[in-house]
């Protein structure tokens, strides 16, 4: 019986970055701006050790919005992938949505199937890996992550993000956590 933990990236695995021109905390735009939280590696290692496959499910709309070149988003992914590899952590797959419904880059500016809260990536992984979704988890810092997990049939953990805009209309998560370390404690202590 295979089970998985699906992870949002920005605000969960790595800190968001302050954009001085807008005063907003955003996804990193450059590889230099990407760094793991100090607890990320040990938290992921703990989750893996308890028999969960790891998957990333991340919306990265800044290319579609004309804010970040695709090469920079790929460079950020490569820095992330090599940082966790150096820590001996293995993800079964990385899923990124580079679309946005109201972007300005042709081909990427459209309604797509894969943008969270759509559960497309989670259901793709379920099918490919034969996952038991009711034994699996979605961990994110936005209500769209929670909606995505619920739609895919996983349990959900909302990580507190003090910079996330107040969002309403979401459904409540099964658990809340202060960070990924706390989420790992909840997941591994659950059964
Ligand atoms: Mg996030
Ligand atoms: Zn998409």
mmCIF file of C-alpha atoms and ligand atoms in Angstrom:
data_model
loop_
_atom_site.group_PDB
_atom_site.id
_atom_site.type_symbol
_atom_site.label_atom_id
_atom_site.label_comp_id
_atom_site.label_asym_id
_atom_site.label_seq_id
_atom_site.Cartn_x
_atom_site.Cartn_y
_atom_site.Cartn_z
ATOM 1 C CA UNK A 1 0.000 0.000 0.000
ATOM 2 C CA UNK A 2 1.760 3.129 -1.186
ATOM 3 C CA UNK A 3 1.206 6.442 0.470
ATOM 4 C CA UNK A 4 2.531 9.879 -0.322
ATOM 5 C CA UNK A 5 3.074 13.371 0.963
ATOM 6 C CA UNK A 6 2.427 16.052 -1.627
ATOM 7 C CA UNK A 7 4.215 19.300 -0.914
ATOM 8 C CA UNK A 8 3.715 22.829 -2.030
ATOM 9 C CA UNK A 9 7.113 24.520 -2.428
ATOM 10 C CA UNK A 10 7.240 28.260 -1.704
ATOM 11 C CA UNK A 11 6.511 29.033 1.937
ATOM 12 C CA UNK A 12 6.711 25.331 2.839
ATOM 13 C CA UNK A 13 10.110 24.056 1.667
ATOM 14 C CA UNK A 14 11.763 27.442 1.099
ATOM 15 C CA UNK A 15 11.012 30.935 2.355
ATOM 16 C CA UNK A 16 9.284 33.423 0.121
ATOM 17 C CA UNK A 17 11.373 36.448 -0.827
ATOM 18 C CA UNK A 18 10.566 40.108 -0.184
ATOM 19 C CA UNK A 19 10.101 42.054 -3.402
ATOM 20 C CA UNK A 20 11.272 45.562 -2.470
ATOM 21 C CA UNK A 21 9.389 47.145 -5.382
ATOM 22 C CA UNK A 22 5.996 45.860 -4.238
ATOM 23 C CA UNK A 23 6.598 45.176 -0.541
ATOM 24 C CA UNK A 24 5.115 41.718 -1.153
ATOM 25 C CA UNK A 25 6.579 38.365 -0.167
ATOM 26 C CA UNK A 26 6.772 36.308 -3.335
ATOM 27 C CA UNK A 27 8.203 33.150 -4.878
ATOM 28 C CA UNK A 28 11.951 33.442 -5.529
ATOM 29 C CA UNK A 29 12.682 34.939 -8.952
ATOM 30 C CA UNK A 30 16.351 33.921 -9.075
ATOM 31 C CA UNK A 31 18.244 30.830 -7.978
ATOM 32 C CA UNK A 32 20.271 33.075 -5.610
ATOM 33 C CA UNK A 33 17.035 33.834 -3.771
ATOM 34 C CA UNK A 34 16.221 30.172 -3.183
ATOM 35 C CA UNK A 35 17.190 28.548 0.083
ATOM 36 C CA UNK A 36 15.733 25.665 2.091
ATOM 37 C CA UNK A 37 14.264 26.442 5.496
ATOM 38 C CA UNK A 38 16.726 25.202 8.154
ATOM 39 C CA UNK A 39 14.325 22.372 9.123
ATOM 40 C CA UNK A 40 13.320 21.259 5.615
ATOM 41 C CA UNK A 41 15.857 18.461 5.101
ATOM 42 C CA UNK A 42 15.300 16.794 8.476
ATOM 43 C CA UNK A 43 11.518 17.082 8.125
ATOM 44 C CA UNK A 44 11.530 15.473 4.660
ATOM 45 C CA UNK A 45 13.906 12.764 5.845
ATOM 46 C CA UNK A 46 11.576 11.945 8.738
ATOM 47 C CA UNK A 47 8.554 11.728 6.416
ATOM 48 C CA UNK A 48 10.475 9.466 3.991
ATOM 49 C CA UNK A 49 11.657 7.236 6.793
ATOM 50 C CA UNK A 50 8.018 6.591 7.676
ATOM 51 C CA UNK A 51 7.377 5.149 4.226
ATOM 52 C CA UNK A 52 5.857 8.090 2.395
ATOM 53 C CA UNK A 53 6.773 8.890 -1.185
ATOM 54 C CA UNK A 54 7.455 12.600 -1.704
ATOM 55 C CA UNK A 55 5.951 14.660 -4.513
ATOM 56 C CA UNK A 56 6.169 18.357 -5.261
ATOM 57 C CA UNK A 57 3.077 20.167 -6.574
ATOM 58 C CA UNK A 58 3.807 23.834 -7.244
ATOM 59 C CA UNK A 59 2.095 26.661 -9.126
ATOM 60 C CA UNK A 60 4.710 28.916 -10.760
ATOM 61 C CA UNK A 61 2.725 31.491 -12.731
ATOM 62 C CA UNK A 62 5.376 34.229 -12.906
ATOM 63 C CA UNK A 63 6.612 33.261 -16.365
ATOM 64 C CA UNK A 64 3.060 33.353 -17.749
ATOM 65 C CA UNK A 65 2.664 36.764 -16.093
ATOM 66 C CA UNK A 66 5.829 38.057 -17.785
ATOM 67 C CA UNK A 67 7.601 38.529 -14.432
ATOM 68 C CA UNK A 68 10.295 35.842 -14.590
ATOM 69 C CA UNK A 69 12.059 34.124 -17.513
ATOM 70 C CA UNK A 70 11.368 30.387 -17.689
ATOM 71 C CA UNK A 71 15.129 29.717 -17.494
ATOM 72 C CA UNK A 72 15.214 31.358 -14.061
ATOM 73 C CA UNK A 73 12.327 29.201 -12.830
ATOM 74 C CA UNK A 74 14.152 26.133 -14.122
ATOM 75 C CA UNK A 75 17.402 27.281 -12.458
ATOM 76 C CA UNK A 76 15.511 27.623 -9.166
ATOM 77 C CA UNK A 77 14.137 24.097 -9.571
ATOM 78 C CA UNK A 78 17.628 22.770 -10.272
ATOM 79 C CA UNK A 79 19.009 24.445 -7.160
ATOM 80 C CA UNK A 80 16.152 22.943 -5.123
ATOM 81 C CA UNK A 81 16.591 19.464 -6.636
ATOM 82 C CA UNK A 82 20.333 19.435 -6.019
ATOM 83 C CA UNK A 83 19.968 20.809 -2.467
ATOM 84 C CA UNK A 84 17.641 17.982 -1.443
ATOM 85 C CA UNK A 85 19.709 15.406 -3.313
ATOM 86 C CA UNK A 86 22.744 16.569 -1.333
ATOM 87 C CA UNK A 87 20.690 15.877 1.794
ATOM 88 C CA UNK A 88 19.951 12.323 0.622
ATOM 89 C CA UNK A 89 16.261 13.029 0.045
ATOM 90 C CA UNK A 90 14.472 11.555 -2.959
ATOM 91 C CA UNK A 91 11.303 12.962 -4.515
ATOM 92 C CA UNK A 92 9.324 10.544 -6.676
ATOM 93 C CA UNK A 93 8.278 13.385 -8.961
ATOM 94 C CA UNK A 94 8.209 17.166 -9.279
ATOM 95 C CA UNK A 95 5.046 18.706 -10.715
ATOM 96 C CA UNK A 96 5.003 22.355 -11.769
ATOM 97 C CA UNK A 97 2.198 24.363 -13.357
ATOM 98 C CA UNK A 98 3.652 27.279 -15.337
ATOM 99 C CA UNK A 99 0.259 28.540 -16.544
ATOM 100 C CA UNK A 100 -1.894 31.436 -15.442
ATOM 101 C CA UNK A 101 -5.429 32.178 -16.614
ATOM 102 C CA UNK A 102 -4.748 35.922 -16.964
ATOM 103 C CA UNK A 103 -1.059 36.078 -17.882
ATOM 104 C CA UNK A 104 0.346 37.760 -20.966
ATOM 105 C CA UNK A 105 2.673 35.125 -22.427
ATOM 106 C CA UNK A 106 1.105 33.208 -25.329
ATOM 107 C CA UNK A 107 0.707 29.489 -24.770
ATOM 108 C CA UNK A 108 1.035 29.810 -20.990
ATOM 109 C CA UNK A 109 -1.777 32.293 -20.415
ATOM 110 C CA UNK A 110 -4.795 30.085 -20.284
ATOM 111 C CA UNK A 111 -7.008 28.090 -18.057
ATOM 112 C CA UNK A 112 -5.246 24.775 -17.563
ATOM 113 C CA UNK A 113 -6.000 21.466 -15.913
ATOM 114 C CA UNK A 114 -2.940 21.429 -13.693
ATOM 115 C CA UNK A 115 -3.068 24.685 -11.692
ATOM 116 C CA UNK A 116 -3.930 24.093 -8.037
ATOM 117 C CA UNK A 117 -6.569 23.876 -6.632
ATOM 118 C CA UNK A 118 -7.161 21.407 -9.470
ATOM 119 C CA UNK A 119 -6.062 17.984 -8.188
ATOM 120 C CA UNK A 120 -4.634 17.003 -11.589
ATOM 121 C CA UNK A 121 -1.030 16.390 -10.465
ATOM 122 C CA UNK A 122 -2.074 14.459 -7.366
ATOM 123 C CA UNK A 123 -4.422 12.244 -9.367
ATOM 124 C CA UNK A 124 -1.734 11.728 -12.016
ATOM 125 C CA UNK A 125 0.637 10.520 -9.278
ATOM 126 C CA UNK A 126 -2.075 8.350 -7.753
ATOM 127 C CA UNK A 127 -2.611 6.559 -11.046
ATOM 128 C CA UNK A 128 1.065 6.217 -11.926
ATOM 129 C CA UNK A 129 2.237 5.112 -8.480
ATOM 130 C CA UNK A 130 -0.873 3.307 -7.202
ATOM 131 C CA UNK A 131 -1.213 5.579 -4.162
ATOM 132 C CA UNK A 132 -3.754 5.218 -1.391
ATOM 133 C CA UNK A 133 -5.018 8.778 -1.209
ATOM 134 C CA UNK A 134 -6.773 8.361 2.130
ATOM 135 C CA UNK A 135 -3.362 7.460 3.627
ATOM 136 C CA UNK A 136 -1.692 10.405 1.871
ATOM 137 C CA UNK A 137 -1.273 14.072 2.714
ATOM 138 C CA UNK A 138 -1.171 17.465 1.026
ATOM 139 C CA UNK A 139 0.891 20.124 2.806
ATOM 140 C CA UNK A 140 0.701 23.762 1.740
ATOM 141 C CA UNK A 141 0.475 27.343 2.932
ATOM 142 C CA UNK A 142 -2.506 28.482 0.864
ATOM 143 C CA UNK A 143 -6.153 27.524 0.881
ATOM 144 C CA UNK A 144 -5.744 26.444 -2.743
ATOM 145 C CA UNK A 145 -3.381 23.727 -1.466
ATOM 146 C CA UNK A 146 -6.023 22.537 0.977
ATOM 147 C CA UNK A 147 -8.753 22.543 -1.676
ATOM 148 C CA UNK A 148 -6.407 20.594 -3.964
ATOM 149 C CA UNK A 149 -5.686 17.938 -1.330
ATOM 150 C CA UNK A 150 -9.367 17.563 -0.442
ATOM 151 C CA UNK A 151 -10.319 17.239 -4.113
ATOM 152 C CA UNK A 152 -7.729 14.467 -4.482
ATOM 153 C CA UNK A 153 -8.887 12.681 -1.321
ATOM 154 C CA UNK A 154 -5.829 13.256 0.885
ATOM 155 C CA UNK A 155 -5.603 14.545 4.417
ATOM 156 C CA UNK A 156 -4.467 18.171 4.536
ATOM 157 C CA UNK A 157 -2.148 20.376 6.586
ATOM 158 C CA UNK A 158 -2.103 24.153 6.278
ATOM 159 C CA UNK A 159 1.227 25.682 7.203
ATOM 160 C CA UNK A 160 0.972 29.090 8.747
ATOM 161 C CA UNK A 161 2.326 31.822 6.478
ATOM 162 C CA UNK A 162 2.231 35.256 8.031
ATOM 163 C CA UNK A 163 2.650 36.843 4.628
ATOM 164 C CA UNK A 164 -0.215 35.007 2.913
ATOM 165 C CA UNK A 165 -3.132 37.291 2.233
ATOM 166 C CA UNK A 166 -6.221 36.531 4.237
ATOM 167 C CA UNK A 167 -8.225 34.132 2.128
ATOM 168 C CA UNK A 168 -11.843 33.333 2.581
ATOM 169 C CA UNK A 169 -14.093 30.707 1.128
ATOM 170 C CA UNK A 170 -11.534 27.922 1.539
ATOM 171 C CA UNK A 171 -12.426 24.753 3.345
ATOM 172 C CA UNK A 172 -10.721 24.151 6.671
ATOM 173 C CA UNK A 173 -7.633 21.904 6.685
ATOM 174 C CA UNK A 174 -7.524 18.716 8.751
ATOM 175 C CA UNK A 175 -4.546 20.147 10.672
ATOM 176 C CA UNK A 176 -2.590 23.372 10.901
ATOM 177 C CA UNK A 177 1.154 23.540 11.504
ATOM 178 C CA UNK A 178 3.641 26.318 12.173
ATOM 179 C CA UNK A 179 6.121 24.917 9.648
ATOM 180 C CA UNK A 180 7.148 21.756 7.787
ATOM 181 C CA UNK A 181 8.896 20.348 10.855
ATOM 182 C CA UNK A 182 5.616 20.590 12.743
ATOM 183 C CA UNK A 183 3.747 19.074 9.770
ATOM 184 C CA UNK A 184 6.198 16.141 9.682
ATOM 185 C CA UNK A 185 5.544 15.534 13.372
ATOM 186 C CA UNK A 186 1.781 15.441 12.704
ATOM 187 C CA UNK A 187 2.126 13.097 9.698
ATOM 188 C CA UNK A 188 4.545 10.643 11.269
ATOM 189 C CA UNK A 189 2.705 10.528 14.571
ATOM 190 C CA UNK A 190 -0.667 9.976 13.001
ATOM 191 C CA UNK A 191 -1.047 6.191 12.743
HETATM 192 MG MG1 LIG B 1 3.082 28.230 -1.113
HETATM 193 ZN ZN1 LIG B 2 -1.158 24.493 -15.444
#
